[in-house]
PDB file of C-alpha atoms in Angstrom:
ATOM      1  CA  MET R   1      -5.738  19.189   3.599  1.00 50.00           C
ATOM      2  CA  ARG R   2      -8.170  17.301   5.818  1.00 53.00           C
ATOM      3  CA  CYS R   3      -5.411  16.680   8.365  1.00 51.00           C
ATOM      4  CA  THR R   4      -4.767  20.415   8.591  1.00 55.00           C
ATOM      5  CA  ALA R   5      -8.467  21.114   9.153  1.00 56.00           C
ATOM      6  CA  ALA R   6      -8.647  18.397  11.825  1.00 55.00           C
ATOM      7  CA  LEU R   7      -5.593  19.787  13.638  1.00 54.00           C
ATOM      8  CA  PHE R   8      -7.035  23.317  13.441  1.00 57.00           C
ATOM      9  CA  ALA R   9     -10.353  22.120  14.916  1.00 57.00           C
ATOM     10  CA  LEU R  10      -8.473  20.296  17.658  1.00 55.00           C
ATOM     11  CA  ALA R  11      -6.406  23.393  18.458  1.00 61.00           C
ATOM     12  CA  LEU R  12      -9.560  25.508  18.724  1.00 58.00           C
ATOM     13  CA  ALA R  13     -11.268  23.000  21.004  1.00 57.00           C
ATOM     14  CA  MET R  14      -8.380  22.585  23.441  1.00 58.00           C
ATOM     15  CA  PRO R  15      -8.180  26.157  24.891  1.00 51.00           C
ATOM     16  CA  ALA R  16     -11.965  26.290  25.349  1.00 49.00           C
ATOM     17  CA  ALA R  17     -11.896  23.154  27.473  1.00 46.00           C
ATOM     18  CA  ALA R  18      -8.935  24.423  29.514  1.00 48.00           C
ATOM     19  CA  ASP R  19     -10.523  27.846  30.220  1.00 49.00           C
ATOM     20  CA  THR R  20     -13.576  26.442  32.014  1.00 51.00           C
ATOM     21  CA  PRO R  21     -12.896  25.960  35.730  1.00 50.00           C
ATOM     22  CA  GLU R  22     -15.165  22.936  36.017  1.00 51.00           C
ATOM     23  CA  ALA R  23     -13.349  21.077  33.229  1.00 49.00           C
ATOM     24  CA  GLU R  24     -11.735  17.929  34.544  1.00 55.00           C
ATOM     25  CA  PRO R  25      -8.470  16.508  33.212  1.00 53.00           C
ATOM     26  CA  GLU R  26     -10.377  13.610  31.665  1.00 61.00           C
ATOM     27  CA  ASP R  27     -12.218  16.049  29.377  1.00 64.00           C
ATOM     28  CA  GLY R  28      -8.924  17.074  27.811  1.00 63.00           C
ATOM     29  CA  PHE R  29      -7.974  13.477  27.161  1.00 71.00           C
ATOM     30  CA  SER R  30     -11.338  12.748  25.564  1.00 84.00           C
ATOM     31  CA  LEU R  31     -10.869  15.764  23.288  1.00 84.00           C
ATOM     32  CA  LEU R  32      -7.410  14.517  22.359  1.00 86.00           C
ATOM     33  CA  GLU R  33      -8.839  11.072  21.649  1.00 89.00           C
ATOM     34  CA  GLU R  34     -11.531  12.560  19.420  1.00 88.00           C
ATOM     35  CA  GLY R  35      -8.924  14.661  17.620  1.00 88.00           C
ATOM     36  CA  ALA R  36      -6.727  11.622  17.101  1.00 90.00           C
ATOM     37  CA  LYS R  37      -9.705   9.662  15.757  1.00 91.00           C
ATOM     38  CA  ILE R  38     -10.493  12.456  13.304  1.00 91.00           C
ATOM     39  CA  ILE R  39      -6.880  12.558  12.117  1.00 91.00           C
ATOM     40  CA  MET R  40      -6.722   8.766  11.725  1.00 90.00           C
ATOM     41  CA  ARG R  41     -10.006   8.661   9.792  1.00 91.00           C
ATOM     42  CA  SER R  42      -8.730  11.399   7.514  1.00 90.00           C
ATOM     43  CA  MET R  43      -5.453   9.565   6.903  1.00 88.00           C
ATOM     44  CA  LEU R  44      -7.271   6.309   6.172  1.00 87.00           C
ATOM     45  CA  ASP R  45      -9.568   8.109   3.736  1.00 87.00           C
ATOM     46  CA  ASP R  46      -6.504   9.512   1.966  1.00 87.00           C
ATOM     47  CA  ILE R  47      -4.456   6.305   1.772  1.00 89.00           C
ATOM     48  CA  GLY R  48      -7.325   3.805   1.536  1.00 87.00           C
ATOM     49  CA  PRO R  49      -7.423   3.751  -2.295  1.00 88.00           C
ATOM     50  CA  LYS R  50      -3.638   3.278  -2.478  1.00 89.00           C
ATOM     51  CA  LEU R  51      -3.848   0.371  -0.029  1.00 88.00           C
ATOM     52  CA  ASP R  52      -6.558  -1.188  -2.201  1.00 88.00           C
ATOM     53  CA  GLU R  53      -4.316  -0.823  -5.264  1.00 89.00           C
ATOM     54  CA  MET R  54      -1.431  -2.466  -3.401  1.00 90.00           C
ATOM     55  CA  ARG R  55      -3.667  -5.354  -2.304  1.00 90.00           C
ATOM     56  CA  ASP R  56      -4.869  -5.900  -5.875  1.00 89.00           C
ATOM     57  CA  GLY R  57      -1.289  -5.851  -7.172  1.00 89.00           C
ATOM     58  CA  LEU R  58      -0.128  -8.361  -4.569  1.00 91.00           C
ATOM     59  CA  GLU R  59      -3.064 -10.645  -5.328  1.00 89.00           C
ATOM     60  CA  GLY R  60      -2.142 -10.531  -9.021  1.00 87.00           C
ATOM     61  CA  ALA R  61       1.499 -11.292  -8.284  1.00 88.00           C
ATOM     62  CA  MET R  62       0.568 -14.210  -6.032  1.00 89.00           C
ATOM     63  CA  ALA R  63      -1.740 -15.600  -8.709  1.00 88.00           C
ATOM     64  CA  GLY R  64       1.231 -15.642 -11.096  1.00 88.00           C
ATOM     65  CA  LEU R  65       3.611 -17.176  -8.531  1.00 89.00           C
ATOM     66  CA  GLU R  66       1.248 -19.794  -7.142  1.00 91.00           C
ATOM     67  CA  PRO R  67       1.837 -22.473  -9.826  1.00 89.00           C
ATOM     68  CA  HIS R  68       5.605 -22.081  -9.503  1.00 89.00           C
ATOM     69  CA  LEU R  69       5.493 -22.262  -5.711  1.00 88.00           C
ATOM     70  CA  ALA R  70       3.338 -25.402  -5.906  1.00 88.00           C
ATOM     71  CA  GLU R  71       5.855 -26.989  -8.300  1.00 87.00           C
ATOM     72  CA  LEU R  72       8.720 -26.099  -5.959  1.00 83.00           C
ATOM     73  CA  ALA R  73       6.851 -27.529  -2.961  1.00 83.00           C
ATOM     74  CA  ASP R  74       6.297 -30.787  -4.882  1.00 81.00           C
ATOM     75  CA  MET R  75      10.007 -31.001  -5.723  1.00 78.00           C
ATOM     76  CA  ILE R  76      11.192 -30.314  -2.162  1.00 76.00           C
ATOM     77  CA  GLY R  77       8.552 -32.223  -0.221  1.00 77.00           C
ATOM     78  CA  ASP R  78       8.906 -31.992   3.573  1.00 78.00           C
ATOM     79  CA  LEU R  79      11.399 -29.320   4.653  1.00 79.00           C
ATOM     80  CA  GLY R  80      12.144 -31.394   7.760  1.00 79.00           C
ATOM     81  CA  ASN R  81      14.182 -33.718   5.510  1.00 79.00           C
ATOM     82  CA  TYR R  82      16.714 -30.946   4.810  1.00 83.00           C
ATOM     83  CA  GLN R  83      19.476 -29.196   6.699  1.00 86.00           C
ATOM     84  CA  ALA R  84      19.552 -25.411   6.980  1.00 90.00           C
ATOM     85  CA  PRO R  85      20.321 -23.647   3.668  1.00 90.00           C
ATOM     86  CA  GLU R  86      23.998 -23.056   2.976  1.00 93.00           C
ATOM     87  CA  ARG R  87      25.396 -20.214   0.865  1.00 94.00           C
ATOM     88  CA  LEU R  88      28.458 -21.052  -1.193  1.00 93.00           C
ATOM     89  CA  PRO R  89      31.251 -18.513  -1.890  1.00 94.00           C
ATOM     90  CA  ASN R  90      29.973 -18.067  -5.461  1.00 94.00           C
ATOM     91  CA  GLY R  91      26.518 -17.072  -4.155  1.00 92.00           C
ATOM     92  CA  ASP R  92      24.733 -20.352  -4.813  1.00 93.00           C
ATOM     93  CA  ILE R  93      22.419 -21.606  -2.092  1.00 92.00           C
ATOM     94  CA  ILE R  94      22.165 -25.329  -1.490  1.00 90.00           C
ATOM     95  CA  LEU R  95      19.796 -27.432   0.583  1.00 83.00           C
ATOM     96  CA  ARG R  96      21.417 -30.648   1.760  1.00 85.00           C
ATOM     97  CA  ARG R  97      19.240 -33.616   2.639  1.00 82.00           C
ATOM     98  CA  LYS R  98      19.584 -34.930   6.173  1.00 81.00           C
ATOM     99  CA  ILE R  99      19.169 -38.497   4.952  1.00 74.00           C
ATOM    100  CA  PRO R 100      19.730 -39.161   1.260  1.00 65.00           C
ATOM    101  CA  GLN R 101      16.671 -40.890  -0.185  1.00 63.00           C
ATOM    102  CA  ALA R 102      18.127 -42.021  -3.481  1.00 59.00           C
ATOM    103  CA  PRO R 103      21.646 -42.744  -4.679  1.00 61.00           C
ATOM    104  CA  ILE R 104      23.248 -40.154  -6.931  1.00 62.00           C
ATOM    105  CA  GLU R 105      23.032 -41.100 -10.584  1.00 62.00           C
ATOM    106  CA  PHE R 106      26.081 -40.271 -12.651  1.00 67.00           C
ATOM    107  CA  GLY R 107      25.896 -39.684 -16.396  1.00 67.00           C
ATOM    108  CA  PRO R 108      27.991 -41.537 -18.970  1.00 72.00           C
ATOM    109  CA  ASN R 109      30.908 -39.105 -18.596  1.00 72.00           C
ATOM    110  CA  GLY R 110      30.698 -38.943 -14.809  1.00 66.00           C
ATOM    111  CA  GLU R 111      28.626 -35.747 -14.742  1.00 70.00           C
ATOM    112  CA  VAL R 112      25.821 -35.234 -12.244  1.00 66.00           C
ATOM    113  CA  ASP R 113      22.441 -33.973 -13.418  1.00 60.00           C
ATOM    114  CA  ILE R 114      21.379 -31.095 -11.168  1.00 62.00           C
TER     115      ILE R 114
END
């Protein structure tokens, strides 16, 4: 609704500036700039509360993910020690170490603990 009023005000202002013989081209641009500012302010007023809600939701989600991301970072360590991720045909993604740090430990039946 505010956008419509701003566009209507801009449309009314434009012919008045063009009808005056002493109006310079720069006056038209300044009127367009003012109209654009009015429209942008109106849009920000309309979507501002929704943006605040989105920010609050993302902050909440990050608060829940932060402990898990910290645990993952502790497990992986420095990413420079790994090759680029590789996707297997079954959809699994593996990160191979560039230089193995520890020998692989096999279980009693030859299984590997992943």
